[in-house]
mmCIF file of C-alpha atoms in Angstrom:
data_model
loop_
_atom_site.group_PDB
_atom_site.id
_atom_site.type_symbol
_atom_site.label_atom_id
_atom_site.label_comp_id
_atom_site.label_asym_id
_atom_site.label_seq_id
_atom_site.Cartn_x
_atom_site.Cartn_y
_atom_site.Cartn_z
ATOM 1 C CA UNK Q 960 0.000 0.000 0.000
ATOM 2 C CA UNK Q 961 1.308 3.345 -0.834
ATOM 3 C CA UNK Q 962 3.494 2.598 -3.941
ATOM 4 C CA UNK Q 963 3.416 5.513 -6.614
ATOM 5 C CA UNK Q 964 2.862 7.555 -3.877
ATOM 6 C CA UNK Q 965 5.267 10.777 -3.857
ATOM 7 C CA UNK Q 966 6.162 13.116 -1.230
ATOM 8 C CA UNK Q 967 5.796 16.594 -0.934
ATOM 9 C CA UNK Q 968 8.698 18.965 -0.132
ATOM 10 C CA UNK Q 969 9.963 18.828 2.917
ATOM 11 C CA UNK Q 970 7.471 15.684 3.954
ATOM 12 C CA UNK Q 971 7.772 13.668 7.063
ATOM 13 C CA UNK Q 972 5.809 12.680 10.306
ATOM 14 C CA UNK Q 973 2.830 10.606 10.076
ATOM 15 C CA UNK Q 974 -0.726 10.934 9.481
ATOM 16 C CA UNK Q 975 -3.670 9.081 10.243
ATOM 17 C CA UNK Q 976 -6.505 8.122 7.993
ATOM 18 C CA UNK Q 977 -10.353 7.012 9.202
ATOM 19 C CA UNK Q 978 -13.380 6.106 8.177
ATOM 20 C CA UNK Q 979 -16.954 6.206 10.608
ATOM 21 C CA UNK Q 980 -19.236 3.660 8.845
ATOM 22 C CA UNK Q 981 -22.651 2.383 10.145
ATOM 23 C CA UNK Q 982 -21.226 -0.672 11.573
ATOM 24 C CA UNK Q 983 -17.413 0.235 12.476
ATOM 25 C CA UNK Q 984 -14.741 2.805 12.809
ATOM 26 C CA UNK Q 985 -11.365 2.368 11.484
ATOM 27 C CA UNK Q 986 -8.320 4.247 11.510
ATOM 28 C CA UNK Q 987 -4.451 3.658 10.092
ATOM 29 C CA UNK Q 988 -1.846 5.216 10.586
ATOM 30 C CA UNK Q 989 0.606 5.940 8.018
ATOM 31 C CA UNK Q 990 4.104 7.460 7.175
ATOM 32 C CA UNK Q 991 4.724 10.433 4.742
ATOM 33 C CA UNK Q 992 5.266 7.837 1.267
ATOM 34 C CA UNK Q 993 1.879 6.196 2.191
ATOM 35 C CA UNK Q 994 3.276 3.405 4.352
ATOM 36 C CA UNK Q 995 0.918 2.039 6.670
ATOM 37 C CA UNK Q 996 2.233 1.349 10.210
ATOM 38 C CA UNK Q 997 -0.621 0.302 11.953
ATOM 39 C CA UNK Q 998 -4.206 -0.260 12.089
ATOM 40 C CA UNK Q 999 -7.184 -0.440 14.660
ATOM 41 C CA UNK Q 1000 -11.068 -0.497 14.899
ATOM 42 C CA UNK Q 1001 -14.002 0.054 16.806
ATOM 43 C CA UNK Q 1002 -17.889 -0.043 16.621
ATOM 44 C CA UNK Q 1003 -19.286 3.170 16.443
ATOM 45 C CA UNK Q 1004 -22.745 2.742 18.772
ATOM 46 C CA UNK Q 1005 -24.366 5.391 16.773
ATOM 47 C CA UNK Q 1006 -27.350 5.433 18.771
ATOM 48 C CA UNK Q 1007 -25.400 6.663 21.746
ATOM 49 C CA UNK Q 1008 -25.364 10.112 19.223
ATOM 50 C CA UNK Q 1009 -23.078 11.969 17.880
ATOM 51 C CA UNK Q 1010 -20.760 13.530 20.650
ATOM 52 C CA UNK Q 1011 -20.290 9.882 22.120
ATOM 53 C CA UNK Q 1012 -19.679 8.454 18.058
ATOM 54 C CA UNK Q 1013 -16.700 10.979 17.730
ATOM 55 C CA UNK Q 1014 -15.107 10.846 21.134
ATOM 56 C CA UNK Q 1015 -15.217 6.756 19.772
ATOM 57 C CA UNK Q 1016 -13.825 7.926 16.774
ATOM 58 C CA UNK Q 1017 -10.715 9.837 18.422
ATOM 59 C CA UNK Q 1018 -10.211 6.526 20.558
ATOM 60 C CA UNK Q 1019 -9.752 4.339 18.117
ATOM 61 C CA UNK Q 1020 -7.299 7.195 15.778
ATOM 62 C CA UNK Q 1021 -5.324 7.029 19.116
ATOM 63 C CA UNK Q 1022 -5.226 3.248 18.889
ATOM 64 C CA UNK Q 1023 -4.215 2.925 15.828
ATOM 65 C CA UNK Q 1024 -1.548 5.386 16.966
ATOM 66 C CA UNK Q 1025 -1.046 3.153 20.140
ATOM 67 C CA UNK Q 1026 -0.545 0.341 17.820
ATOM 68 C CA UNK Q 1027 2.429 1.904 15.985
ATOM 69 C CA UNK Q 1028 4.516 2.482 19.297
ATOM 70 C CA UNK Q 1029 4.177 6.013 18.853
ATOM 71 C CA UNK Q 1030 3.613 9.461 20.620
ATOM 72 C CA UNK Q 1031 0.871 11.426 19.753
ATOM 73 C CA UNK Q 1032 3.031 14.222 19.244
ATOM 74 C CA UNK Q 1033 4.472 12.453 15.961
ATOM 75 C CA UNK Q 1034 0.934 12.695 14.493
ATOM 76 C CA UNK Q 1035 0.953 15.757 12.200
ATOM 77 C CA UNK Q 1036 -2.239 15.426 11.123
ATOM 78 C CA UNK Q 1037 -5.574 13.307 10.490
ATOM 79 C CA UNK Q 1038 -8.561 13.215 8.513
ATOM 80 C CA UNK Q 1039 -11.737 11.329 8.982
ATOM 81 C CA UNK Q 1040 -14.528 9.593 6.336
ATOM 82 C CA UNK Q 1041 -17.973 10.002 7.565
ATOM 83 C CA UNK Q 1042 -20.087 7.169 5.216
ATOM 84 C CA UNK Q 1043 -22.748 8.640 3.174
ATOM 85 C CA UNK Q 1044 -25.525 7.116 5.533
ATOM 86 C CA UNK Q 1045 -24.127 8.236 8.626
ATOM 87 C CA UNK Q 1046 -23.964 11.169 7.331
ATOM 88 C CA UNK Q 1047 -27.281 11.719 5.852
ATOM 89 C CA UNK Q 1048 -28.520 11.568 9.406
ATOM 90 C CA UNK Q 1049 -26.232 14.089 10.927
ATOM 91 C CA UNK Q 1050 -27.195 16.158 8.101
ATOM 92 C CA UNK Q 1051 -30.853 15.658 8.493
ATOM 93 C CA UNK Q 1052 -29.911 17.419 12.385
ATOM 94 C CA UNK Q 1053 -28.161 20.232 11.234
ATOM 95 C CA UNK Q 1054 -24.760 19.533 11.884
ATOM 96 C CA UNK Q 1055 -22.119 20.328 8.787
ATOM 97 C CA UNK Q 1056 -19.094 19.101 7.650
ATOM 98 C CA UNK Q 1057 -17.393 22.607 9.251
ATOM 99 C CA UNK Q 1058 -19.653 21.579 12.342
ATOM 100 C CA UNK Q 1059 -18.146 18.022 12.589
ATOM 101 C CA UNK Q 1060 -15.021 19.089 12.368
ATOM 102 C CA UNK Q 1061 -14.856 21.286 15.045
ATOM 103 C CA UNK Q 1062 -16.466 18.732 17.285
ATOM 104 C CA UNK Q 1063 -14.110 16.215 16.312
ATOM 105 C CA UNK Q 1064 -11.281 18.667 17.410
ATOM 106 C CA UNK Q 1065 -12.647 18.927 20.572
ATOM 107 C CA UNK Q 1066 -12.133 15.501 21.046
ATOM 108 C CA UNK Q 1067 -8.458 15.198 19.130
ATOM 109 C CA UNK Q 1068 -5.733 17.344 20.122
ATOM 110 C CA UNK Q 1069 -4.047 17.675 16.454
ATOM 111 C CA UNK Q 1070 -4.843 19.079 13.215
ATOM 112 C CA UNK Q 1071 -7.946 16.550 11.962
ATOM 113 C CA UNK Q 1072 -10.378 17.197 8.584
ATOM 114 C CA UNK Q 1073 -13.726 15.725 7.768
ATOM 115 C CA UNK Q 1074 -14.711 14.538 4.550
ATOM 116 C CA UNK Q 1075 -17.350 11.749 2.983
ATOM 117 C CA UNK Q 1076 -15.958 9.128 2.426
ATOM 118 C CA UNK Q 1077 -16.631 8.778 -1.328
ATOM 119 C CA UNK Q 1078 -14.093 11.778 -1.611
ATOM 120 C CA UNK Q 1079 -11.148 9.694 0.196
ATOM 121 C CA UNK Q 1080 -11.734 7.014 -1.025
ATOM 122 C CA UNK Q 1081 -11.604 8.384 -4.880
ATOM 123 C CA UNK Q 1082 -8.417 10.346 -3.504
ATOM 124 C CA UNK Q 1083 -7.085 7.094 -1.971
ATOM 125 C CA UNK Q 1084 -7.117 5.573 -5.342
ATOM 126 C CA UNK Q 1085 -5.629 8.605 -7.090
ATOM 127 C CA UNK Q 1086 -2.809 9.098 -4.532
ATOM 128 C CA UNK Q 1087 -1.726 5.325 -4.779
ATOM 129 C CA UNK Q 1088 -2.618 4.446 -8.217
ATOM 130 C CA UNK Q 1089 -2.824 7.702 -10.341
ATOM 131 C CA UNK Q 1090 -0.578 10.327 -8.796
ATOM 132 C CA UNK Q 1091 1.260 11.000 -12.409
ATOM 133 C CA UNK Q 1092 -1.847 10.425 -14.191
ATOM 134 C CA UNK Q 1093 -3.630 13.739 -15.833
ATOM 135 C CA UNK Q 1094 -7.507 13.786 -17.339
ATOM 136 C CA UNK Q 1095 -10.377 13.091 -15.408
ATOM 137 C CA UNK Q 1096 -10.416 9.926 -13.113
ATOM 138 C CA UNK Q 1097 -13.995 8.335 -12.721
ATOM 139 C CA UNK Q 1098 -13.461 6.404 -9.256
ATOM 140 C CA UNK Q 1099 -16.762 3.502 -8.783
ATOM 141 C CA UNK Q 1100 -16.978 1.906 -5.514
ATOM 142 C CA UNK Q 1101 -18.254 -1.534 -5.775
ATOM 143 C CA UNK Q 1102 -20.045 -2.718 -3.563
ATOM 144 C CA UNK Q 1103 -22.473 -3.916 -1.198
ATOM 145 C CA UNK Q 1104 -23.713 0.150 -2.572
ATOM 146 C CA UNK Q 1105 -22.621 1.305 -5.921
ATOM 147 C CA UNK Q 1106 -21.221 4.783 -5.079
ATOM 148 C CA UNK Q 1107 -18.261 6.874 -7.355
ATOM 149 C CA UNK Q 1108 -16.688 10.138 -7.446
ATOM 150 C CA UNK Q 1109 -14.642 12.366 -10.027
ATOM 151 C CA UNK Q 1110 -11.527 13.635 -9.789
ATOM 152 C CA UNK Q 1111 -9.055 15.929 -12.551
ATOM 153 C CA UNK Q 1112 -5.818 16.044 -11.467
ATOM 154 C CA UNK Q 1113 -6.258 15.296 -7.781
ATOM 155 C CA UNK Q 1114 -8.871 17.749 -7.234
ATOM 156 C CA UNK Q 1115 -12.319 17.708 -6.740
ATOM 157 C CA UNK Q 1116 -15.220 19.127 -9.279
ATOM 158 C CA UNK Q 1117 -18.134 21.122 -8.094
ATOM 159 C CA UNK Q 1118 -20.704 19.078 -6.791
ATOM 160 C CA UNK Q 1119 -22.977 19.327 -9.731
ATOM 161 C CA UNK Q 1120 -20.782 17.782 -11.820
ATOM 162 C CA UNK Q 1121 -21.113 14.894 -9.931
ATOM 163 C CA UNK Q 1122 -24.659 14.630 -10.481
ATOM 164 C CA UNK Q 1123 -24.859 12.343 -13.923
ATOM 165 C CA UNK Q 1124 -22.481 9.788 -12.147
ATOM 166 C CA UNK Q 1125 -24.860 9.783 -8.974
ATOM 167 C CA UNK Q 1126 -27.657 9.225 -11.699
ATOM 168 C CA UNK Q 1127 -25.782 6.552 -13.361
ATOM 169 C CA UNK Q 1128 -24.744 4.240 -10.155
ATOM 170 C CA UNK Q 1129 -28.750 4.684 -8.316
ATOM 171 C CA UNK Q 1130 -30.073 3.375 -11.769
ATOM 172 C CA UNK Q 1131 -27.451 0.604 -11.578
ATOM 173 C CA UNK Q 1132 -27.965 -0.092 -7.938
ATOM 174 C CA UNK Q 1133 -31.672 -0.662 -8.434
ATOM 175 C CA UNK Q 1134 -30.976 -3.610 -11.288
ATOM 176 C CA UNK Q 1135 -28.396 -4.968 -9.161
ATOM 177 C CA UNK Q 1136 -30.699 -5.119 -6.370
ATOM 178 C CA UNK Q 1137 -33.506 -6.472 -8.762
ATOM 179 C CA UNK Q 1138 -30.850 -8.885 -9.787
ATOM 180 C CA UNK Q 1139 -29.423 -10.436 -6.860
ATOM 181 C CA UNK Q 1140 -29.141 -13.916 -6.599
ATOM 182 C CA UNK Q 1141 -29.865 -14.344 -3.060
ATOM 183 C CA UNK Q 1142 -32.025 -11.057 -1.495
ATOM 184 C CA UNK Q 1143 -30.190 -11.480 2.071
ATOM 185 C CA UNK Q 1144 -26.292 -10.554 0.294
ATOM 186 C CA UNK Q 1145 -27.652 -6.883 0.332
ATOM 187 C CA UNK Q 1146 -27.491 -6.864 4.167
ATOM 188 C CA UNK Q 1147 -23.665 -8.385 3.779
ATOM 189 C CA UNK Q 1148 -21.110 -6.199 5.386
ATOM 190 C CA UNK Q 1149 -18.136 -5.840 3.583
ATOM 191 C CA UNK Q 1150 -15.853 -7.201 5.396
ATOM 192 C CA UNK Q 1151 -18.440 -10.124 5.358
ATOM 193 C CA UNK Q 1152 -18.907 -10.031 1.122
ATOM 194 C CA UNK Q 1153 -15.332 -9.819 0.962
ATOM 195 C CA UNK Q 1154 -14.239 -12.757 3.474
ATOM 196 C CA UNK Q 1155 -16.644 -14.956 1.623
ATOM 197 C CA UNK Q 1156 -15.607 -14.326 -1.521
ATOM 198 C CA UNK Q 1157 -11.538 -14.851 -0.750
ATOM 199 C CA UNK Q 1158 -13.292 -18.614 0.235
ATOM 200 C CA UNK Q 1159 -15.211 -18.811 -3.155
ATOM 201 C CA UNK Q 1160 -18.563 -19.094 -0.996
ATOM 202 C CA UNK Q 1161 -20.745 -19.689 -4.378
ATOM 203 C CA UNK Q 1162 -23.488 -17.238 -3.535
ATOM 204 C CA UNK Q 1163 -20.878 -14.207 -3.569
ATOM 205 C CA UNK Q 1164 -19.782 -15.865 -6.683
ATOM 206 C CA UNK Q 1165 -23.010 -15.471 -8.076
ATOM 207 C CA UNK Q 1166 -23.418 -11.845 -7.046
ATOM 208 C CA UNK Q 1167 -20.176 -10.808 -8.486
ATOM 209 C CA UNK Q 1168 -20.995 -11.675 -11.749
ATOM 210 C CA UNK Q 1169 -24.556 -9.572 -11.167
ATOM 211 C CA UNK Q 1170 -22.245 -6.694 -9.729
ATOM 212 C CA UNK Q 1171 -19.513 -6.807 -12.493
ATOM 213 C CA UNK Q 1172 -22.280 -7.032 -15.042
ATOM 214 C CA UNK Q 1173 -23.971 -3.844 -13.479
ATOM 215 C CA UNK Q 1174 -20.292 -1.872 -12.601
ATOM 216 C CA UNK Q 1175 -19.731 -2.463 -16.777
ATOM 217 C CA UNK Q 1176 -22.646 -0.913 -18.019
ATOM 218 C CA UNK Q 1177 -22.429 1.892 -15.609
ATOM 219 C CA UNK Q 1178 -18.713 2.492 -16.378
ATOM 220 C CA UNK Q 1179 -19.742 2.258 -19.977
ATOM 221 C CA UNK Q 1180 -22.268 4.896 -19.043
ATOM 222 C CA UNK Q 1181 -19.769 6.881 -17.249
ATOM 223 C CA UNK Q 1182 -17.314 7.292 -19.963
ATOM 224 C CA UNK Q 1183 -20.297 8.359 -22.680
ATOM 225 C CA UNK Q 1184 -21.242 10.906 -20.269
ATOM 226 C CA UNK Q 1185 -17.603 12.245 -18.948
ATOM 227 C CA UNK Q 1186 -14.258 12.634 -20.862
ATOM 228 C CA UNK Q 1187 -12.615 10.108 -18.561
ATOM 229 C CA UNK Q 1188 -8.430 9.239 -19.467
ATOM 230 C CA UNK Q 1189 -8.903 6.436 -16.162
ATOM 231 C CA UNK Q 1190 -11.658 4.245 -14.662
ATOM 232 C CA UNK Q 1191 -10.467 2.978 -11.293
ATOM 233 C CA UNK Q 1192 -13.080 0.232 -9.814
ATOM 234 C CA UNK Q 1193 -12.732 -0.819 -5.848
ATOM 235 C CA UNK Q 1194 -14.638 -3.067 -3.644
ATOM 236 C CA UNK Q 1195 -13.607 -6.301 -1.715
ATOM 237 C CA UNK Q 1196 -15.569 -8.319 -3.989
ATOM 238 C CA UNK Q 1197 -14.169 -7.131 -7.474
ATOM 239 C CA UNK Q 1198 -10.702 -7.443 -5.799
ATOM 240 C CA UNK Q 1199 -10.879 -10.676 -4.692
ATOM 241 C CA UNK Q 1200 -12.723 -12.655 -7.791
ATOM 242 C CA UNK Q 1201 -10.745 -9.951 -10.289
ATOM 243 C CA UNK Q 1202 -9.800 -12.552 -12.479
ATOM 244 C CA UNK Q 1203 -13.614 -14.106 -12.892
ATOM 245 C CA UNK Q 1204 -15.148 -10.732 -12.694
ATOM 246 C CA UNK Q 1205 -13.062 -7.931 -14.908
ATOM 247 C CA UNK Q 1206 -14.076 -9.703 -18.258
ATOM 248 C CA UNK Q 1207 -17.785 -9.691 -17.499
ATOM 249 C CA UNK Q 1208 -17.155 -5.919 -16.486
ATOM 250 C CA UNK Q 1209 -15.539 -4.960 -19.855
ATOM 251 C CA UNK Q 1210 -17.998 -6.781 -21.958
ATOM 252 C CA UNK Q 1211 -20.549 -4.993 -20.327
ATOM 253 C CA UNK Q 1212 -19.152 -1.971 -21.428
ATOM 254 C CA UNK Q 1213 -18.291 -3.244 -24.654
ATOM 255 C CA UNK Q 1214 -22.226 -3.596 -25.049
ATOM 256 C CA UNK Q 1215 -23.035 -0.436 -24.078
ATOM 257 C CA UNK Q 1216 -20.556 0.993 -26.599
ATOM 258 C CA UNK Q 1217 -17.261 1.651 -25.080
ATOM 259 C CA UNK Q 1218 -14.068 -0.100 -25.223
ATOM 260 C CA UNK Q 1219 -12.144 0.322 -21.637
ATOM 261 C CA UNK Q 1220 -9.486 -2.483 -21.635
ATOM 262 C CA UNK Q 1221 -6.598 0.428 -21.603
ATOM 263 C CA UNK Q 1222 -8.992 2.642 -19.548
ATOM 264 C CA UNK Q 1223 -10.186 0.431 -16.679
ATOM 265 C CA UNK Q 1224 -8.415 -1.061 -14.087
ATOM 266 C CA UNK Q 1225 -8.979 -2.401 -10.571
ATOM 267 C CA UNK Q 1226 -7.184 -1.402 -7.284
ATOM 268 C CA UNK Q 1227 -5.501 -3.069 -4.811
ATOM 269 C CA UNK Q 1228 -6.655 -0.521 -2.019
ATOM 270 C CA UNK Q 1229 -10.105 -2.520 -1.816
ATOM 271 C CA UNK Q 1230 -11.797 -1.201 1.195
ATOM 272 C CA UNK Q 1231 -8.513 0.682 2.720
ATOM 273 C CA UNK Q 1232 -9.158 3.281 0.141
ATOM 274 C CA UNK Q 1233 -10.567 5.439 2.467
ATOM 275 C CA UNK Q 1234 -7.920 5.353 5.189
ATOM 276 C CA UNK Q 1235 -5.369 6.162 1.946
ATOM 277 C CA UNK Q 1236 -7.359 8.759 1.385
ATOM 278 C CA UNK Q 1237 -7.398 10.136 4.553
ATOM 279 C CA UNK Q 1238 -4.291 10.530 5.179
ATOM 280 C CA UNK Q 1239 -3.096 11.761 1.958
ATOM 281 C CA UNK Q 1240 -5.840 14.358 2.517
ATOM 282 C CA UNK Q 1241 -4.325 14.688 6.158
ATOM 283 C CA UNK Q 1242 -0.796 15.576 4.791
ATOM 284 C CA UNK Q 1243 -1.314 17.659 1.782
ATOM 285 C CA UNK Q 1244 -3.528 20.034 4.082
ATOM 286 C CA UNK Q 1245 -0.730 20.093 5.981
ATOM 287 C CA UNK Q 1246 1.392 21.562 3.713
ATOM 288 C CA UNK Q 1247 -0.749 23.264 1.565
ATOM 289 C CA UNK Q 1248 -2.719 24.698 4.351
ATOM 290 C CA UNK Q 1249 -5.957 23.994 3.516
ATOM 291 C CA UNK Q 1250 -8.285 20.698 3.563
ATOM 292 C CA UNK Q 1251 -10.314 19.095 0.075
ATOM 293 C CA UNK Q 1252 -13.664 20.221 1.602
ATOM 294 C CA UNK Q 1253 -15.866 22.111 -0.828
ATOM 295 C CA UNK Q 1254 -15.707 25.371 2.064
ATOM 296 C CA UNK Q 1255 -11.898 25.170 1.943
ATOM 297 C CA UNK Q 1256 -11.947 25.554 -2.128
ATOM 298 C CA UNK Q 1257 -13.858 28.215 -3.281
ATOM 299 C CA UNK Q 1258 -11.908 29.180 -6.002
ATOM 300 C CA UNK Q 1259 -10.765 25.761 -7.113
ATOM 301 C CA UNK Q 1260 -14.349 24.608 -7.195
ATOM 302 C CA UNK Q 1261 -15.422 27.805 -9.273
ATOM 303 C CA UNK Q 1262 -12.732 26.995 -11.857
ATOM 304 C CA UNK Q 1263 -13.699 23.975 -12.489
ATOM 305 C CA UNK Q 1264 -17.150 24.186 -12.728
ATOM 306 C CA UNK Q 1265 -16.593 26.524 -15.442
ATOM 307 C CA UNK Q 1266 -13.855 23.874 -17.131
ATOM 308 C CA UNK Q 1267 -16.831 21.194 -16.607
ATOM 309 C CA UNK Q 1268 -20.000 23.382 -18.062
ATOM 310 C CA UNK Q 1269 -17.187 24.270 -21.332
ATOM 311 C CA UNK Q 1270 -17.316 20.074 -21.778
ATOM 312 C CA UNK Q 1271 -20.784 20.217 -20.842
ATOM 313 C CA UNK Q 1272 -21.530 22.558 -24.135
ATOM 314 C CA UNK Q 1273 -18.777 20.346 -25.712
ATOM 315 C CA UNK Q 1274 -21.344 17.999 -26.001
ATOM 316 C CA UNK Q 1275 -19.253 15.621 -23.471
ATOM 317 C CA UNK Q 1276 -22.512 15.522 -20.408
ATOM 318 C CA UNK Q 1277 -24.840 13.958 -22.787
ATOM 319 C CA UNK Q 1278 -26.330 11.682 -19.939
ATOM 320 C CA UNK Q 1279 -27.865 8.561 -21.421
ATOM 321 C CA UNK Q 1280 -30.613 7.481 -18.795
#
């Protein structure tokens, strides 16, 4: 984990990546090439609320710390994932990103961001994979919800932008769930999907052909509707049967008109994309002084919503649901 990864000037210290999902917290720890030192989890007990879920969160970052044989004080920065779900419901009680984050630092004593997780994990896969790479990256997250993010050179487009992917992967979502082989998988964690599918359990089997099937047409879709140079898949399952399930995904695009065999690959990250993310995001706010919210980028964001709506009359965001 970490290789293509390069340093910025004067890097060092470490940095800690973590994601707050419905069912767990993780956290890593990593050094300035994208090493990672040291892991640790934690259930989040979200119905103890919100102030309770983030001092939980700060425990475990200071385990994972723990786990490296490290001071605190070596930390120079963290950043955590909040999954879309979890955060749907903080949302739906007022509390923003900016709002989280200053909570969060109540309850860490260093530098610490807050992002979705969609956005680390798409940067996870750029910083490890893609660093070098230039064009637009369409990141899809496979799996047990079809989620995906876009990226141009590392940085983030305006939210609307976004919005023909989003319509893409909920159409695709619905036939996958229409699909599935056995209704239950749905309910699969994913450490669970992706544990059963290193052991070939034949149901997983079965819905990783109806995922890979679903992930082709949508990254078929994708491409018609955005100028993408990469498509970067990741998910437990896709990683673990990639050999079964990356020719079913191309000839799924191939149907739906595109050709991605030089385009398309899948990552290695899996389900640590997020923590990658994190704490690339962690460092490079560091030393750029500034975080990849949407509030800390302003100008970036402006920019390239006008770069976007110039494709857009290009004729490149013809969306084809």
């Amino acid at each position: 984990m970490g290789a293509g990864r390069r340093e910025p000037p004067g890097a060092e210290g470490f940095y800690v990546g973590a994601e707050l999902g419905p069912a767990l917290i993780r956290a890593g720890v990593f050094d300035a090439s994208g090493r990672i030192l040291g892991k640790a989890k934690r259930s989040p007990k979200l119905e103890r609320g919100r102030t309770i879920v983030l001092q939980r969160v700060a425990r475990c970052m200071g385990d994972a710390v723990d786990e490296c044989d490290l001071p605190l004080e070596a930390i120079s920065g963290a950043c955590l994932g909040i999954a879309p779900v979890v955060a749907s419901d903080w949302d739906a009680q007022g509390a923003t990103p900016g709002a989280l984050q200053q909570e969060l630092a109540g309850q860490w004593p260093l530098p610490v961001f807050v992002e979705s997780c969609d956005r680390l994990a798409a940067l996870g896969l750029y910083a490890t994979d893609l660093e070098a790479a230039t064009g637009l990256m369409v990141a899809l997250f496979c799996g047990p919800e079809l989620r995906g993010h876009l990226l141009v050179k590392g940085n983030f487009p305006a939210d609307d932008a976004v919005q023909p992917l989003r319509a893409i992967l909920k159409a695709a979502q619905e036939h996958l769930l229409a699909a599935l082989p056995e209704p239950t998988l749905c309910q699969w964690s994913k450490a669970e999907l992706r544990k059963a599918a290193r052991h070939r359990d034949p149901r997983v089997r079965a819905y990783g052909r109806v995922l890979a099937e679903q992930v082709g047409i949508a990254a078929g879709q994708a491409c018609q509707a955005y100028p993408a140079a990469r498509i970067v898949l990741a998910g437990g399952v896709i990683d673990e049967l990639r050999e079964e399930l990356l020719p079913i995904v191309l000839e799924a695009a191939r149907r739906s008109g595109q050709e991605l065999h030089t385009q398309l690959t899948i990552s290695d990250l899996a389900d640590n994309a997020v923590l990658v993310g994190g704490a690339y995001c962690a460092q490079h706010a560091k030393f750029d002084k500034r975080s990849f919210s949407d509030e800390a980028h302003p100008r970036m964001n402006t920019a390239m919503k006008t770069w976007l709506l110039v494709l857009a009359f290009a004729g490149f965001f013809t969306h084809p649901l």
